[in-house]
XYZ file of C-alpha atoms in Angstrom:
671
model
C 9.145 -58.062 5.772
C 7.029 -54.951 6.310
C 6.385 -55.750 9.965
C 10.016 -56.553 10.763
C 11.389 -53.529 8.896
C 8.929 -51.073 10.431
C 9.537 -52.446 13.923
C 13.269 -52.191 13.298
C 12.885 -48.575 12.163
C 11.068 -47.616 15.356
C 13.452 -49.616 17.516
C 16.564 -48.132 15.945
C 15.252 -44.606 16.351
C 14.512 -45.339 20.003
C 18.032 -46.741 20.393
C 19.465 -43.612 18.753
C 17.547 -41.442 21.211
C 18.942 -43.455 24.113
C 22.456 -43.149 22.675
C 22.044 -39.409 22.378
C 20.929 -39.268 25.998
C 23.488 -41.453 27.781
C 26.665 -41.445 25.690
C 29.458 -38.915 26.297
C 29.728 -35.954 23.894
C 32.645 -37.364 21.882
C 30.822 -40.524 20.820
C 27.274 -39.163 20.968
C 27.206 -37.600 17.499
C 28.586 -40.559 15.593
C 26.588 -43.207 17.438
C 23.261 -41.388 17.355
C 23.751 -40.365 13.712
C 24.723 -43.845 12.532
C 21.848 -45.567 14.340
C 19.390 -42.930 13.090
C 20.597 -43.516 9.533
C 20.074 -47.246 10.014
C 16.550 -46.531 11.264
C 15.907 -44.460 8.157
C 17.126 -47.296 5.937
C 14.787 -49.700 7.736
C 11.915 -47.258 7.155
C 12.730 -47.239 3.427
C 12.566 -51.037 3.344
C 9.269 -51.046 5.253
C 7.733 -48.385 3.028
C 8.802 -50.021 -0.244
C 7.566 -53.404 0.976
C 4.166 -51.906 1.826
C 4.002 -50.162 -1.564
C 4.558 -53.500 -3.284
C 1.635 -55.132 -1.507
C 3.114 -56.240 1.801
C 0.521 -54.530 3.997
C 0.887 -54.836 7.739
C -1.522 -54.179 10.589
C -1.327 -54.450 14.364
C -3.494 -53.424 17.312
C -2.097 -52.784 20.799
C -5.130 -52.270 23.067
C -3.146 -51.812 26.287
C -0.647 -49.228 25.066
C -3.073 -46.292 25.298
C -6.067 -45.952 27.635
C -9.576 -46.382 26.193
C -8.745 -46.738 22.491
C -5.314 -48.374 22.384
C -2.939 -48.066 19.420
C -3.863 -49.198 15.922
C -1.245 -49.271 13.153
C -1.685 -50.234 9.503
C 0.944 -49.686 6.841
C -0.746 -49.820 3.439
C 0.701 -48.725 0.057
C -0.313 -45.066 0.526
C 1.267 -44.821 3.962
C 4.246 -46.848 2.768
C 5.094 -44.208 0.154
C 5.426 -41.488 2.775
C 7.296 -43.757 5.194
C 9.802 -44.621 2.453
C 10.324 -40.958 1.536
C 10.788 -40.022 5.201
C 13.298 -42.825 5.676
C 15.339 -41.830 2.616
C 15.537 -38.216 3.768
C 16.476 -39.412 7.264
C 19.434 -41.426 5.956
C 20.940 -38.399 4.179
C 20.217 -35.968 7.024
C 21.534 -38.306 9.736
C 24.835 -38.948 7.960
C 25.201 -35.233 7.254
C 24.361 -34.384 10.867
C 27.351 -36.366 12.162
C 29.632 -33.670 10.770
C 27.286 -30.704 10.998
C 26.479 -31.000 14.711
C 30.141 -30.890 15.684
C 29.930 -27.124 16.171
C 27.420 -24.663 17.566
C 26.279 -26.694 20.565
C 24.179 -29.045 18.416
C 25.874 -32.092 19.915
C 23.961 -31.586 23.173
C 21.523 -34.121 24.531
C 18.303 -32.389 23.476
C 19.083 -32.114 19.732
C 20.574 -35.608 19.613
C 17.577 -37.150 21.384
C 14.851 -35.216 19.592
C 16.079 -35.932 16.042
C 15.368 -39.703 16.158
C 12.153 -39.086 18.111
C 11.081 -36.709 15.329
C 11.819 -39.362 12.709
C 9.938 -42.051 14.625
C 6.902 -39.770 14.915
C 6.988 -39.016 11.175
C 7.018 -42.756 10.483
C 4.087 -43.355 12.840
C 1.824 -40.718 11.255
C 1.302 -42.580 7.924
C 0.998 -45.881 9.798
C -1.724 -44.715 12.208
C -5.046 -46.508 11.690
C -7.209 -44.704 14.229
C -7.961 -41.102 15.126
C -6.334 -41.223 18.567
C -3.171 -42.912 17.273
C -2.921 -40.438 14.414
C -3.370 -37.391 16.645
C -0.871 -38.693 19.199
C 1.779 -39.284 16.530
C 0.989 -35.901 14.927
C 1.430 -34.050 18.226
C 4.637 -35.925 19.011
C 5.971 -34.920 15.604
C 5.037 -31.271 16.232
C 6.641 -31.115 19.678
C 9.848 -32.865 18.607
C 10.260 -30.592 15.588
C 9.582 -27.518 17.735
C 12.401 -28.452 20.115
C 14.714 -28.943 17.146
C 13.753 -25.590 15.607
C 14.714 -23.716 18.783
C 17.929 -25.710 19.310
C 20.063 -22.608 18.584
C 17.944 -20.058 20.462
C 20.907 -18.977 22.620
C 22.891 -17.904 19.564
C 20.300 -15.845 17.660
C 17.257 -13.918 18.811
C 15.421 -14.743 15.582
C 15.261 -18.416 16.557
C 12.951 -17.750 19.515
C 10.579 -15.698 17.350
C 10.544 -18.414 14.675
C 9.833 -21.046 17.336
C 6.923 -19.011 18.671
C 5.371 -18.629 15.211
C 5.840 -22.325 14.543
C 4.377 -23.381 17.889
C 1.272 -21.238 17.459
C 0.589 -22.173 13.831
C 1.228 -25.897 14.242
C -1.030 -26.139 17.297
C -3.778 -24.105 15.676
C -3.597 -26.579 12.812
C -3.705 -29.429 15.318
C -6.857 -27.993 16.904
C -8.605 -27.780 13.532
C -7.587 -31.330 12.590
C -8.729 -32.566 16.005
C -12.119 -30.887 15.541
C -12.602 -32.394 12.080
C -11.525 -35.942 12.931
C -13.265 -35.963 16.325
C -16.532 -34.862 14.715
C -16.072 -37.526 12.041
C -15.444 -40.213 14.692
C -18.454 -39.095 16.736
C -20.724 -39.331 13.708
C -19.265 -42.722 12.780
C -19.594 -44.068 16.367
C -16.004 -45.277 16.237
C -12.516 -43.952 15.717
C -10.809 -46.629 13.650
C -10.170 -45.768 10.016
C -12.133 -48.845 8.957
C -15.154 -47.557 10.854
C -14.753 -44.080 9.336
C -14.668 -45.505 5.810
C -17.801 -47.534 6.420
C -19.702 -44.570 7.871
C -18.622 -41.927 5.333
C -21.485 -42.539 2.892
C -24.070 -42.225 5.657
C -22.978 -38.731 6.705
C -25.030 -35.767 5.510
C -23.411 -33.689 2.797
C -22.844 -30.722 5.081
C -21.162 -32.990 7.638
C -18.794 -34.439 5.052
C -17.974 -30.945 3.824
C -17.320 -29.695 7.363
C -14.937 -32.581 8.062
C -13.068 -32.070 4.799
C -12.715 -28.308 5.150
C -11.492 -28.623 8.738
C -8.838 -31.223 8.012
C -7.847 -29.499 4.771
C -7.113 -26.270 6.635
C -5.048 -28.080 9.270
C -3.098 -30.223 6.837
C -2.542 -27.319 4.420
C -0.978 -25.384 7.281
C 1.478 -28.220 7.920
C 2.247 -28.429 4.192
C 3.077 -24.716 4.082
C 0.276 -23.714 1.720
C -0.366 -19.958 1.476
C -1.845 -18.138 3.339
C -1.207 -20.634 6.166
C 2.510 -20.765 5.386
C 3.837 -17.937 7.567
C 5.602 -20.274 10.013
C 7.570 -22.031 7.281
C 9.887 -19.242 5.976
C 10.641 -18.402 9.604
C 11.174 -21.857 11.113
C 13.004 -23.633 8.290
C 15.816 -21.054 7.929
C 16.390 -20.813 11.680
C 16.464 -24.564 12.328
C 19.766 -26.469 12.031
C 20.252 -27.307 8.375
C 19.840 -31.086 8.654
C 16.617 -30.421 10.611
C 15.536 -27.973 7.893
C 15.983 -30.779 5.368
C 13.873 -33.137 7.470
C 11.119 -30.565 7.869
C 11.086 -29.325 4.290
C 11.600 -32.636 2.516
C 9.724 -35.014 4.827
C 7.469 -33.340 7.405
C 5.547 -31.077 5.013
C 4.726 -34.150 2.910
C 2.564 -35.430 5.743
C 0.212 -32.498 5.215
C -0.335 -33.818 1.685
C -0.732 -37.317 3.091
C -3.480 -36.135 5.437
C -5.428 -34.479 2.616
C -5.182 -37.566 0.398
C -5.950 -39.993 3.228
C -9.019 -38.178 4.507
C -10.307 -36.747 1.232
C -9.876 -39.773 -1.020
C -9.661 -42.757 1.322
C -11.744 -42.080 4.440
C -14.385 -39.836 2.872
C -14.326 -41.638 -0.463
C -13.980 -38.474 -2.536
C -16.346 -35.570 -2.717
C -18.013 -33.017 -4.955
C -16.063 -30.968 -7.457
C -16.012 -27.801 -5.357
C -13.861 -29.517 -2.688
C -11.143 -30.186 -5.193
C -11.477 -26.817 -6.882
C -10.632 -25.305 -3.496
C -7.610 -27.604 -3.183
C -6.460 -26.788 -6.713
C -6.891 -23.037 -6.196
C -4.987 -23.138 -2.899
C -2.207 -25.115 -4.541
C -1.923 -22.829 -7.556
C -1.920 -19.696 -5.416
C 0.701 -21.120 -3.065
C 2.916 -22.189 -5.964
C 2.911 -18.716 -7.503
C 3.260 -16.808 -4.245
C 6.008 -19.102 -2.956
C 8.114 -18.949 -6.095
C 7.752 -15.148 -6.310
C 9.039 -14.799 -2.765
C 11.858 -17.233 -3.521
C 12.850 -15.308 -6.642
C 13.341 -12.043 -4.720
C 14.823 -13.477 -1.507
C 18.512 -12.912 -0.770
C 18.594 -15.331 2.183
C 19.610 -18.719 0.787
C 17.668 -20.796 3.333
C 14.635 -18.514 3.181
C 14.687 -18.916 -0.603
C 14.600 -22.690 -0.187
C 11.792 -22.433 2.372
C 9.619 -20.446 -0.031
C 10.520 -22.976 -2.734
C 8.908 -25.573 -0.484
C 5.701 -23.519 -0.472
C 5.851 -23.521 -4.259
C 6.439 -27.252 -4.670
C 3.815 -28.258 -2.121
C 1.459 -25.982 -4.042
C 2.247 -27.901 -7.236
C 1.531 -31.154 -5.424
C -1.871 -29.834 -4.338
C -2.575 -28.761 -7.918
C -2.191 -32.421 -8.856
C -4.264 -33.611 -5.887
C -7.023 -31.099 -6.635
C -7.057 -31.968 -10.330
C -7.240 -35.674 -9.440
C -10.253 -35.120 -7.197
C -11.909 -32.926 -9.808
C -11.443 -35.551 -12.513
C -12.704 -38.300 -10.190
C -15.830 -36.268 -9.394
C -16.548 -36.003 -13.132
C -15.960 -39.720 -13.728
C -12.618 -39.440 -15.577
C -10.777 -42.079 -13.550
C -7.803 -42.381 -15.905
C -7.034 -38.667 -15.775
C -7.633 -38.688 -12.031
C -5.071 -41.443 -11.542
C -2.617 -39.679 -13.849
C -2.875 -36.406 -11.931
C -2.473 -38.143 -8.564
C 0.495 -40.097 -9.928
C 2.118 -36.800 -10.921
C 1.411 -35.319 -7.477
C 2.853 -38.285 -5.545
C 5.846 -38.492 -7.880
C 6.514 -34.809 -7.230
C 6.404 -35.540 -3.488
C 9.232 -38.032 -4.051
C 11.203 -35.755 -6.381
C 10.822 -32.701 -4.169
C 12.059 -34.677 -1.176
C 15.190 -35.589 -3.127
C 16.272 -32.193 -4.400
C 15.131 -30.241 -1.349
C 17.164 -32.520 0.917
C 20.214 -31.895 -1.244
C 19.688 -28.130 -1.410
C 19.135 -27.624 2.316
C 22.154 -29.754 3.188
C 24.327 -27.851 0.698
C 23.019 -24.533 2.016
C 23.870 -25.725 5.513
C 27.434 -26.406 4.394
C 27.654 -22.837 3.093
C 26.320 -21.411 6.345
C 28.644 -23.685 8.306
C 31.679 -22.464 6.323
C 30.871 -18.746 6.067
C 28.582 -17.980 8.996
C 26.065 -16.141 6.803
C 22.940 -16.949 4.788
C 22.992 -13.677 2.838
C 23.632 -14.294 -0.860
C 24.768 -10.675 -1.237
C 27.684 -11.463 1.104
C 28.662 -14.757 -0.552
C 30.340 -15.529 -3.872
C 33.592 -17.232 -4.783
C 32.483 -20.558 -3.309
C 33.090 -22.492 -6.524
C 36.827 -22.372 -5.898
C 36.725 -22.522 -2.095
C 34.078 -25.267 -1.845
C 34.134 -27.096 -5.207
C 32.329 -30.252 -4.053
C 29.575 -28.322 -2.294
C 29.234 -26.045 -5.340
C 28.831 -29.042 -7.661
C 26.269 -30.641 -5.373
C 24.275 -27.423 -4.919
C 24.367 -26.915 -8.694
C 22.988 -30.420 -9.137
C 20.183 -29.671 -6.706
C 19.437 -26.366 -8.434
C 19.154 -28.140 -11.789
C 16.881 -30.780 -10.287
C 14.613 -28.120 -8.748
C 14.437 -25.939 -11.860
C 12.020 -28.151 -13.799
C 14.461 -28.392 -16.716
C 15.305 -31.560 -18.656
C 17.824 -33.760 -16.829
C 16.217 -32.721 -13.540
C 13.912 -34.995 -11.580
C 11.572 -32.060 -10.925
C 11.019 -31.861 -14.679
C 9.632 -35.414 -14.799
C 6.820 -34.894 -12.309
C 5.947 -31.371 -13.472
C 5.867 -32.554 -17.085
C 3.574 -35.407 -16.045
C 1.371 -32.951 -14.136
C 1.102 -30.713 -17.194
C 0.192 -33.739 -19.320
C -2.689 -34.600 -17.006
C -3.968 -31.025 -17.053
C -3.627 -30.539 -20.809
C -5.265 -33.851 -21.737
C -8.300 -32.932 -19.659
C -9.210 -30.035 -21.950
C -10.760 -31.842 -24.946
C -13.052 -34.103 -22.922
C -13.924 -31.851 -19.986
C -16.966 -29.722 -19.451
C -17.299 -26.028 -18.744
C -15.618 -26.246 -15.347
C -12.605 -28.047 -16.807
C -12.414 -25.672 -19.756
C -12.145 -22.716 -17.371
C -10.000 -24.268 -14.646
C -7.397 -26.283 -16.505
C -5.883 -23.431 -18.607
C -5.436 -21.410 -15.408
C -3.795 -24.397 -13.712
C -1.496 -24.957 -16.685
C -0.528 -21.274 -16.645
C 0.189 -21.408 -12.899
C 2.409 -24.489 -13.259
C 4.260 -23.036 -16.255
C 4.804 -19.623 -14.637
C 6.010 -21.171 -11.388
C 8.470 -23.324 -13.340
C 9.873 -20.280 -15.144
C 10.246 -18.267 -11.945
C 11.863 -21.241 -10.204
C 14.569 -21.246 -12.873
C 15.246 -17.558 -12.189
C 15.387 -18.183 -8.425
C 17.920 -21.005 -8.639
C 20.030 -19.321 -11.318
C 20.278 -16.419 -8.882
C 21.117 -18.650 -5.922
C 23.798 -20.643 -7.723
C 25.226 -17.868 -9.895
C 25.456 -15.206 -7.213
C 26.315 -17.482 -4.312
C 28.885 -19.745 -5.965
C 30.078 -18.398 -9.337
C 30.475 -14.672 -8.621
C 33.459 -13.114 -6.874
C 33.628 -13.307 -3.103
C 31.981 -10.289 -1.468
C 33.137 -10.881 2.099
C 36.194 -12.156 3.897
C 34.164 -15.067 5.264
C 33.275 -16.210 1.738
C 36.857 -15.712 0.539
C 38.177 -17.888 3.391
C 35.493 -20.599 3.312
C 36.574 -24.203 3.668
C 35.055 -27.334 2.175
C 32.521 -29.314 4.195
C 33.581 -32.341 6.214
C 33.426 -35.897 4.873
C 30.130 -36.896 6.602
C 28.455 -33.739 5.317
C 29.640 -34.419 1.771
C 28.513 -38.050 2.069
C 24.984 -37.010 3.068
C 24.778 -34.543 0.188
C 26.210 -37.059 -2.289
C 23.613 -39.666 -1.278
C 20.798 -37.164 -1.902
C 22.334 -36.143 -5.237
C 22.619 -39.774 -6.335
C 18.959 -40.317 -5.532
C 17.990 -37.261 -7.570
C 19.999 -38.443 -10.581
C 18.395 -41.896 -10.450
C 14.928 -40.365 -10.212
C 15.696 -38.047 -13.127
C 17.115 -40.592 -15.554
C 14.997 -43.606 -14.608
C 11.582 -42.491 -13.303
C 10.232 -45.867 -14.365
C 11.897 -47.368 -11.309
C 9.519 -45.453 -9.034
C 6.304 -45.251 -11.040
C 5.282 -48.929 -10.703
C 5.485 -48.618 -6.915
C 3.384 -45.443 -6.960
C 0.652 -47.265 -8.885
C -0.601 -49.087 -5.770
C -1.032 -45.948 -3.619
C -2.806 -44.298 -6.552
C -5.117 -47.283 -7.010
C -5.902 -47.218 -3.282
C -6.909 -43.539 -3.403
C -8.589 -43.583 -6.839
C -10.078 -47.064 -7.284
C -11.763 -48.047 -10.491
C -11.253 -50.102 -13.638
C -9.933 -47.103 -15.581
C -7.301 -46.138 -12.996
C -3.663 -46.260 -13.990
C -2.324 -49.648 -12.922
C 1.233 -49.378 -14.175
C 4.009 -46.931 -14.875
C 3.187 -43.837 -16.861
C 5.541 -43.725 -19.846
C 6.028 -41.748 -23.011
C 5.638 -43.788 -26.184
C 7.471 -42.181 -29.087
C 6.385 -42.785 -32.646
C 8.890 -44.835 -34.601
C 10.551 -46.353 -31.521
C 9.565 -49.648 -30.014
C 9.023 -49.976 -26.297
C 8.956 -47.109 -23.863
C 11.521 -44.313 -23.672
C 12.012 -41.795 -20.907
C 12.145 -38.175 -22.138
C 14.984 -37.627 -19.673
C 17.126 -40.241 -21.406
C 16.556 -38.453 -24.717
C 17.482 -35.117 -23.144
C 20.594 -36.659 -21.591
C 21.651 -38.098 -24.941
C 21.177 -34.729 -26.660
C 23.090 -32.912 -23.933
C 26.018 -35.334 -24.155
C 26.043 -34.960 -27.926
C 26.057 -31.142 -27.759
C 28.771 -31.050 -25.079
C 30.890 -33.475 -27.078
C 30.517 -31.399 -30.234
C 31.491 -28.213 -28.425
C 34.514 -29.956 -26.912
C 35.661 -31.090 -30.350
C 35.257 -27.576 -31.787
C 37.208 -26.094 -28.892
C 39.990 -28.642 -29.340
C 40.188 -27.855 -33.039
C 40.321 -24.120 -32.348
C 43.147 -24.469 -29.817
C 45.237 -26.443 -32.285
C 45.006 -23.736 -34.949
C 46.283 -20.855 -32.876
C 48.261 -20.446 -29.702
C 46.550 -18.818 -26.744
C 47.757 -15.447 -25.492
C 46.685 -13.714 -22.301
C 45.634 -10.085 -22.693
C 43.580 -7.751 -20.537
C 40.313 -6.734 -22.085
C 39.621 -3.033 -22.456
C 38.216 -1.835 -19.144
C 37.542 1.832 -20.015
C 40.330 2.834 -17.671
C 38.489 1.511 -14.625
C 40.946 -1.274 -13.832
C 40.106 -4.931 -13.160
C 36.585 -5.851 -12.168
C 35.792 -5.930 -8.476
C 32.990 -7.739 -6.596
C 31.078 -4.451 -6.389
C 30.717 -4.455 -10.191
C 28.910 -7.806 -10.301
C 25.284 -8.623 -9.807
C 24.110 -9.212 -6.277
C 21.090 -11.330 -5.456
C 19.086 -8.171 -4.828
C 20.028 -6.548 -8.142
C 19.458 -9.814 -10.034
C 15.902 -10.022 -8.696
C 15.120 -6.318 -9.118
C 13.567 -6.612 -12.629
C 11.252 -9.394 -11.404
C 10.429 -7.329 -8.365
C 9.378 -4.446 -10.593
C 7.164 -6.682 -12.730
C 5.360 -8.081 -9.672
C 5.546 -4.906 -7.619
C 1.813 -4.866 -6.842
C 1.933 -8.432 -5.533
C 5.142 -8.226 -3.519
C 4.680 -4.645 -2.228
C 8.388 -4.026 -1.458
C 9.375 -1.528 1.221
C 11.986 1.035 0.171
C 13.820 3.662 2.175
C 16.110 6.397 0.806
C 18.269 8.456 3.173
C 20.239 11.404 1.812
C 22.756 12.925 4.216
C 24.056 16.401 3.209
C 27.396 17.847 4.186
C 27.546 20.024 7.276
C 28.978 22.914 5.285
C 26.182 22.998 2.692
C 22.738 21.492 2.430
C 23.160 21.345 -1.358
C 26.148 18.960 -1.290
C 25.557 15.305 -0.527
C 27.766 13.420 1.903
C 26.127 9.989 1.525
C 23.093 8.278 0.053
C 21.660 5.134 1.641
C 19.097 3.076 -0.225
C 17.403 0.141 1.471
C 14.779 -2.183 0.083
C 13.020 -5.090 1.727
C 10.465 -7.513 0.368
C 8.422 -8.789 3.271
C 5.717 -11.392 3.363
C 2.643 -9.474 2.284
C 0.273 -12.125 3.593
C 1.831 -11.822 7.027
C 1.626 -8.026 7.018
C -1.894 -7.759 5.617
C -3.548 -10.741 7.313
C -1.681 -11.779 10.451
C -0.304 -8.490 11.754
C -3.750 -6.822 12.090
C -5.086 -9.916 13.882
C -2.125 -9.939 16.264
C -2.513 -6.204 16.911
C -6.217 -6.646 17.663
C -5.460 -9.554 20.013
C -2.867 -7.410 21.803
C -5.417 -4.625 22.271
C -7.984 -7.066 23.638
C -5.374 -8.432 26.020
C -4.512 -4.965 27.275
C -8.186 -4.164 27.786
C -8.758 -7.441 29.641
C -6.078 -6.772 32.234
C -8.653 -5.043 34.396
C -10.497 -8.340 34.786
C -7.530 -9.867 36.600
C -7.127 -7.563 39.593
C -6.113 -10.254 42.090
C -9.507 -10.520 43.805
C -10.279 -14.105 44.823
C -13.996 -13.299 45.067
C -14.036 -12.093 41.473
C -12.264 -15.235 40.264
C -14.780 -17.443 42.104
C -17.574 -15.451 40.487
C -16.043 -16.043 37.052
C -16.047 -19.777 37.696
C -19.631 -19.767 38.980
C -21.028 -17.883 35.993
C -19.035 -19.971 33.509
C -20.296 -23.211 35.074
C -23.879 -21.952 35.148
C -23.686 -20.916 31.508
C -22.347 -24.338 30.550
C -25.221 -26.093 32.335
C -27.754 -23.870 30.567
C -26.160 -24.575 27.196
C -26.197 -28.331 27.790
C -29.845 -28.210 28.857
C -30.818 -26.306 25.708
C -28.846 -28.623 23.413
C -30.339 -31.693 25.019
């Protein structure tokens, strides 16, 4: 089944690309979207089949020169293929309605979307270095073309595309260097050959390979400080593409770290995984802080991706750390939590980006300060976004709560049996996870409360219309998946056990679903079911009390005392900026906000004020402190180097001669 389903997924995506290329505009959207959704469903079947033991492998020696193409879909790769396929189904159905406007029904967006999905399915199935790098580059190029699909409408799109192109190809270069060096040392490029040769590499060689690929894959996953492309590219991309990138593509950065670090290299010393854990914890905190103070709804969700990928790397790092110390059970538990959070994050981030896209589609703005009143104008979208916000807030009844709770359990249970390193590291990791969860609640309360429940602050928000049926269907499918994951995590955990056992082998590894056994109750009970029961009981009790109160006295409408100011206006309510201002003050040294106060006096007197303008902006401090100086230095070097290109053919020939001579000398010395 795995072979047939995976072949069908690739074939259907290819057919969707052909449909997007040759069909007329009226039928292009529906045909390409429907076939792409079918390809995503086939990918889900292939991934689930591989996770349940139906591994599949094929070698096509004539498809690529020299090395050929090698594909193997094992349980670890199957997990990421299944997640990608599920996200693709929701995004493709949603895209049928979303791409109707804005020029997104053109040939390039319709062709590149299924190509992007096919590349994301090929990456976890690659079984050789050349196949992996080819699929990785195809994924990068297809996503780049989708990011810049609306470059004619907004100038910011071109800048975001440039940042994305540079960062993703720098990451590709680093990954290429690490895997090429690994293949050269192993005298072969197949993953089987790399596994066999890993133990024979010197320790410094193994460390160099791991650090190189970790940097490249962390960049793709949006881990700070390599995240700067993500809050630029994801907001500017079409919303269904944003969902694909944020809920599916970034996961492949995690896949690369797990595949190389655990599978190909067979694990490593504790300091490798301490670096992974530290990077994950720092990214989680920095991402959620930026999300909490952002007033751009899609930028908020992009920074939330940085946070959640950071939490995943906390689990991956803790798993490697436990494995290095011999605690296989805790290692498997931590990796189970990390992979489960990959699944959960894909669910609620798909829903949130699609719902945010519906808001942008209806109002033409992403600014939360200009929204409001959408609960009455877009009730279905408001309910679906509220569901996604609950799922992402790490509260009971949310699927994000399940994986973060499991991650905390793995970290807390490591304390009694760990050594000095664990005693120092684990409390910091627990604090990072707990603080990020609390700040995530604040961020999504702000997004939902200000954007949907407050009064409309603009005519566009006041006149918004509900999303179309395909858009609502895509969002509803994602919401249904989130609810299933929240209330019945046991449906997913047995399938995750095989990928975990592949990465963390050993007799003590977790071989079944992780459950909570409650004293006094037989069997296993999900904490989410208990929370759901309590919530239903509380809501029912409140409803009964309200019904009893209404029967005792008749209701009368009366205006509350308003101090003579009249009825409340939108200007009297919290904006997203004012809601986040207390948090901004607390973390002022980390966020370093930029403020500007302009006081304009009257012409008649300098002592009387005509207007006061206050502006505040919270930029990306990493970008300003790290990347801007590097870019400025590169610009200065470029200006200084202009004198070297004066148009003289003789000088250019001399450059080539000296470069060639230097290369020959270097080769002679190295030989």
